[in-house]
Amino acid sequence: MRLTVLSGVTGAAVAALVVGVILERVPVLVSGGGVLVLLILLAALGGRRSGREAPPAARIALARIEDLRATGGETADVPVKFRLTVAPGPEDGRSAYRVKISQSINLVDIPAYRPGGVAVVEYRPDQPWDVRIVTRPTPEWSRRAEGAQIDSAPESTLVSDPDAVGGAWCLLGLVALLAGAALVVLVFRGELFTSDDPPAASKPPSSSASRTFSTSTTVSGPSSSLLTFGRMRATAMELETRVGTAYVTAITIEDHRMAVRGDSALPPAETVHLQSLPYELLPGLVREARTTLGVRDPESWRIDVTPGTGGGVGPRVRVTVSGTEGTARLDADATGRVTDRRAVGETG
């Protein structure tokens, strides 16, 4: 019981010391440290006192062999378990008691020990369970053992080594240690586990939940026109890597330039996927617009791609050409199929 209490107090003191450091609470820190120092001093004084007191000398007595059982037999000394009734001397003022011991006996001497017989034993008055059979007693004790009659002590007098159940006491002490620490943490749980950050509701709302972006790139060098086969798709992949997403809201393509715009807050249905367009068909649409819409000497062209209007309609592709005669355009769907034409001079 004392060990359990000391374990609980120790756990609480250590926890108070740690909590005091974390919360920077000097009284808690001093209390935990003071209790720990006091426990250390008490342990030191107890150890010094026990060291000064010499244990009493072992004494000789007679014991009745209630039962014995050999537990091995491969060597000359055989382990034997005895159940004895020890009869202490009158100077101890103690009545006979029972004890269980295990001792190695030479194989030759085992016949001398039999149930109901009397043996000479050595025991410690302060630890009555610490009993050892004297295999070579003095002649005087041998004569006493031969003529002695010892009555069996009742089973209720059985004594045992408390260290034999030390594991259970250690477990109980550990539980008490943890319980003491948990109690201190529980007392200060409000301060330990409360965040200093303001609650999420008090934080000012973000100025914008979306991220708009735009970027462009210009191609140069031999065969730098985006009408070159494969050049549009390669440029689109480059822009996708730059903005970190394939979903955009607008794509503009000119002879040497491609640009994209987007808004990360929009759902995919309201955007255009950069890799879903038929880039390989777009140069053909440009040629068709330059040759069939009444612009005899086109000076520039441009492709604008925007999301569809919903209802399963894909992106809309518009090709615009300009020249001295004016501006003309044609519209196509995501497969490159022309859906509308506006030649020079036409309105609508």
C-alpha positions as a printed Julia matrix, in Angstrom:
348×3 Matrix{Float64}:
   0.0     0.0      0.0
   2.83    2.37     0.87
   4.5     1.65    -2.46
   1.28    2.48    -4.29
   0.91    5.81    -2.49
   4.54    6.74    -3.1
   4.18    5.87    -6.79
   1.1     8.06    -7.12
   2.79   10.99    -5.37
   5.89   10.58    -7.54
   3.83   10.59   -10.74
   1.95   13.7     -9.64
   5.2    15.48    -8.72
   6.85   14.72   -12.06
   3.73   15.81   -13.94
   3.55   19.04   -11.91
   7.19   19.74   -12.75
   6.57   19.28   -16.48
   3.3    21.25   -16.45
   4.99   24.08   -14.58
   7.71   24.29   -17.23
   5.23   24.19   -20.13
   2.84   26.77   -18.66
   5.63   28.81   -17.05
   3.8    28.6    -13.72
   6.4    29.04   -10.99
   4.21   27.81    -8.08
   3.4    24.57    -9.89
   7.05   24.12   -10.86
   8.26   24.71    -7.3
   5.62   22.39    -5.84
   6.51   19.51    -8.14
  10.24   19.99    -7.66
   9.89   20.3     -3.88
   7.91   17.07    -3.58
  10.48   15.25    -5.72
  13.35   16.5     -3.57
  11.47   15.44    -0.42
  10.88   11.95    -1.82
  14.56   11.62    -2.72
  15.61   12.67     0.8
  13.19   10.21     2.41
  14.49    7.41     0.2
  18.09    8.28     1.08
  17.36    8.37     4.82
  15.47    5.09     4.64
  18.34    3.43     2.79
  20.89    4.73     5.3
  18.8     3.53     8.25
  18.31    0.08     6.78
  22.03   -0.1      6.04
  22.89    0.58     9.67
  20.6    -2.14    11.0
  22.37   -5.46    10.57
  20.0    -8.33     9.79
  19.64  -10.89    12.59
  21.79  -13.98    12.31
  20.3   -17.14    10.9
  19.16  -19.69    13.46
  19.0   -23.45    13.55
  15.76  -25.31    14.22
  13.99  -28.56    13.49
  11.33  -28.99    10.82
   8.85  -31.71     9.96
   8.85  -32.79     6.31
   5.21  -32.71     5.24
   5.87  -33.53     1.62
   8.67  -33.51    -0.94
   8.87  -33.89    -4.69
  11.91  -34.07    -6.94
  11.63  -31.83   -10.01
  14.66  -33.11   -11.94
  17.18  -35.92   -12.05
  19.77  -35.35   -14.74
  22.58  -34.29   -12.36
  23.99  -35.42    -9.02
  22.19  -32.57    -7.22
  18.45  -32.96    -7.71
  16.08  -29.99    -7.25
  13.51  -30.96    -4.63
  10.42  -29.05    -3.52
   9.7   -29.39     0.22
   6.67  -28.53     2.33
   7.88  -28.12     5.9
   6.57  -27.33     9.34
   9.29  -25.28    11.02
   9.45  -25.31    14.83
  11.42  -22.19    15.89
  13.32  -22.17    19.15
  11.73  -20.79    22.32
  13.92  -17.67    22.12
  11.96  -16.52    19.04
   8.61  -16.66    20.81
   7.04  -17.87    17.58
   4.83  -20.9     17.09
   5.41  -23.5     14.4
   4.54  -22.46    10.85
   4.5   -23.94     7.39
   6.72  -22.99     4.5
   7.43  -24.15     0.95
  11.01  -24.22    -0.28
  13.01  -25.58    -3.19
  16.54  -26.87    -2.63
  19.01  -29.05    -4.47
  19.78  -32.3     -2.62
  22.47  -34.76    -3.57
  21.01  -37.87    -5.15
  22.68  -40.07    -2.5
  21.08  -38.1      0.38
  17.49  -38.05    -0.92
  16.48  -41.32     0.86
  17.27  -39.63     4.19
  14.38  -37.21     3.61
  10.91  -38.7      3.74
   7.42  -37.41     4.55
   6.86  -37.34     8.3
  10.58  -37.23     9.02
  12.43  -34.45    10.82
  15.21  -32.39     9.28
  17.56  -29.75    10.61
  16.92  -26.36     8.99
  18.36  -22.87     9.07
  16.01  -19.88     8.99
  16.04  -16.12     9.51
  13.71  -14.75    12.2
  13.06  -11.56    10.21
  12.3   -13.53     7.05
  10.68  -16.78     8.17
  10.11  -17.91     4.58
  13.88  -17.97     4.01
  14.48  -21.57     5.12
  17.3   -23.91     4.08
  17.75  -27.57     4.99
  21.1   -28.23     6.64
  22.38  -31.29     4.81
  25.39  -31.73     7.13
  24.19  -30.8     10.63
  26.35  -31.02    13.74
  26.22  -34.27    15.74
  24.16  -32.56    18.46
  21.46  -31.41    16.02
  21.51  -34.8     14.33
  20.69  -36.45    17.69
  17.89  -33.94    18.29
  16.39  -34.64    14.87
  16.45  -38.41    15.44
  14.44  -38.24    18.64
  12.19  -35.27    17.9
   8.43  -35.4     17.3
   6.97  -32.32    15.62
   3.27  -31.86    15.03
   2.1   -30.52    11.68
   1.18  -26.85    11.66
  -2.15  -25.89    10.05
  -2.17  -24.67     6.45
  -3.24  -21.23     7.64
   0.26  -20.69     9.06
   1.88  -20.95     5.62
   4.31  -18.07     5.01
   5.68  -17.04     1.63
   8.16  -14.6      0.16
   6.38  -11.3     -0.63
   8.83  -10.79    -3.5
   7.17  -13.73    -5.24
   4.26  -11.41    -6.06
   6.53   -8.46    -6.77
   5.39   -8.33   -10.39
   1.84   -7.51    -9.34
   3.07   -4.83    -6.97
   5.22   -3.34    -9.72
   2.23   -3.21   -12.04
   0.13   -1.6     -9.32
   2.89    0.93    -8.68
   3.08    1.77   -12.39
  -0.68    2.29   -12.53
  -0.49    4.56    -9.48
   2.37    6.51   -11.07
   0.39    7.09   -14.26
  -2.77    7.91   -12.31
  -0.95   10.58   -10.3
   0.45   12.14   -13.47
  -2.93   11.99   -15.19
  -4.59   13.72   -12.24
  -2.26   16.72   -12.5
  -2.68   16.93   -16.28
  -6.46   16.74   -15.81
  -6.4    19.68   -13.4
  -4.5    21.86   -15.9
  -6.06   20.47   -19.07
  -7.77   23.76   -19.88
  -4.49   25.66   -20.06
  -2.51   22.83   -21.62
  -4.83   22.06   -24.51
  -6.27   25.5    -25.29
  -4.75   27.01   -28.41
  -3.59   30.61   -28.34
  -4.8    31.1    -31.91
  -8.13   32.9    -32.34
 -11.05   30.72   -33.37
 -11.6    30.21   -37.04
 -14.86   32.17   -36.96
 -13.08   35.33   -35.78
 -10.54   35.31   -38.58
 -11.29   37.78   -41.35
 -12.63   36.09   -44.44
 -10.34   35.69   -47.37
 -10.58   38.49   -49.87
 -11.1    35.99   -52.66
 -11.74   32.28   -52.68
 -10.58   31.99   -56.25
  -7.28   32.39   -58.05
  -7.4    34.04   -61.45
  -4.42   33.62   -63.7
  -3.22   34.45   -67.19
  -0.05   33.78   -69.1
   1.22   33.73   -72.66
   4.2    32.6    -74.66
   5.76   33.66   -77.94
   7.42   31.23   -80.32
  10.39   32.13   -82.48
  12.99   30.54   -84.66
  12.74   28.5    -87.86
   9.21   27.31   -88.56
   8.08   29.42   -85.63
   4.49   29.78   -86.8
   1.98   28.02   -84.6
   0.42   26.68   -87.79
   3.33   24.23   -88.0
   2.04   20.73   -87.3
   2.36   19.81   -83.61
   3.48   23.28   -82.54
   0.13   24.3    -81.03
  -0.2    21.23   -78.82
   3.4    21.5    -77.59
   2.85   25.16   -76.71
  -0.41   24.32   -74.91
   1.41   21.73   -72.8
   4.04   24.31   -71.92
   1.38   26.78   -70.76
  -0.37   24.05   -68.74
   2.85   23.37   -66.87
   3.31   27.07   -66.24
  -0.14   27.72   -64.73
  -0.36   24.35   -62.95
  -3.74   23.33   -64.36
  -5.29   22.22   -67.64
  -8.63   23.96   -67.01
  -8.79   27.5    -68.43
 -11.55   29.93   -69.38
 -10.07   31.35   -72.58
  -7.4    30.46   -75.13
  -6.04   32.89   -77.72
  -3.81   31.69   -80.56
  -2.05   33.93   -83.07
   0.69   33.27   -85.6
   3.54   33.47   -83.06
   1.74   33.77   -79.71
  -0.54   31.7    -77.47
  -2.19   32.99   -74.29
  -4.52   31.46   -71.67
  -6.68   32.85   -68.87
  -8.43   31.01   -66.06
 -10.15   31.0    -62.68
  -9.49   28.12   -60.27
 -12.85   28.67   -58.54
 -14.87   27.68   -61.59
 -16.08   24.09   -62.02
 -14.66   22.05   -64.93
 -17.96   22.35   -66.83
 -17.37   26.1    -67.19
 -13.81   25.78   -68.46
 -11.85   24.41   -71.4
  -9.4    21.55   -70.96
  -6.19   22.48   -72.74
  -5.51   18.96   -73.99
  -9.06   18.31   -75.26
  -8.84   20.59   -78.31
  -8.13   19.24   -81.83
  -5.0    21.37   -82.35
  -4.06   19.34   -85.41
  -7.28   20.5    -87.15
  -7.01   24.19   -86.28
  -4.46   25.08   -89.03
  -6.97   23.75   -91.58
  -9.68   26.03   -90.14
  -7.31   29.0    -90.45
  -6.61   28.17   -94.11
 -10.33   27.82   -94.79
 -11.08   31.18   -93.18
  -8.31   32.92   -95.13
  -9.44   31.54   -98.49
 -13.24   31.29   -98.35
 -14.51   34.34   -96.47
 -13.68   37.1    -98.99
 -10.39   38.31   -97.5
  -8.15   38.2   -100.57
  -4.98   39.37   -98.81
  -5.2    38.38   -95.12
  -2.87   40.34   -92.9
  -3.5    38.52   -89.61
  -5.49   35.71   -88.06
  -6.52   34.73   -84.55
  -8.18   31.75   -82.87
 -10.31   32.3    -79.74
 -11.47   29.28   -77.73
 -14.1    29.74   -75.02
 -16.17   27.3    -72.93
 -19.47   26.02   -74.26
 -22.82   27.38   -73.22
 -23.71   24.27   -71.2
 -26.13   21.46   -71.89
 -23.35   19.19   -73.12
 -22.1    21.72   -75.69
 -18.3    21.63   -75.9
 -15.86   24.51   -76.32
 -16.44   27.03   -79.12
 -13.62   27.76   -81.56
 -13.72   31.07   -83.47
 -11.23   31.86   -86.24
 -10.98   35.54   -87.2
  -9.04   36.85   -90.23
  -8.38   40.5    -91.1
  -7.22   42.26   -94.26
  -7.71   45.38   -96.33
 -11.24   44.26   -97.19
 -12.23   43.96   -93.53
 -12.74   41.19   -91.0
 -14.35   37.79   -91.4
 -14.8    34.81   -89.09
 -15.95   31.23   -88.85
 -17.03   29.22   -85.83
 -16.37   25.53   -85.18
 -17.03   23.0    -82.45
 -14.53   20.98   -80.41
 -14.23   18.42   -83.21
 -13.24   20.99   -85.83
 -16.63   20.96   -87.6
 -17.6    24.41   -88.93
 -20.89   25.59   -87.41
 -21.11   29.19   -88.67
 -19.49   31.56   -91.19
 -19.41   35.33   -91.48
 -17.75   36.59   -94.65
 -16.5    40.14   -95.17
 -19.4    42.56   -95.08
 -21.87   40.13   -93.49
 -23.44   40.99   -90.16
 -25.24   38.96   -87.55
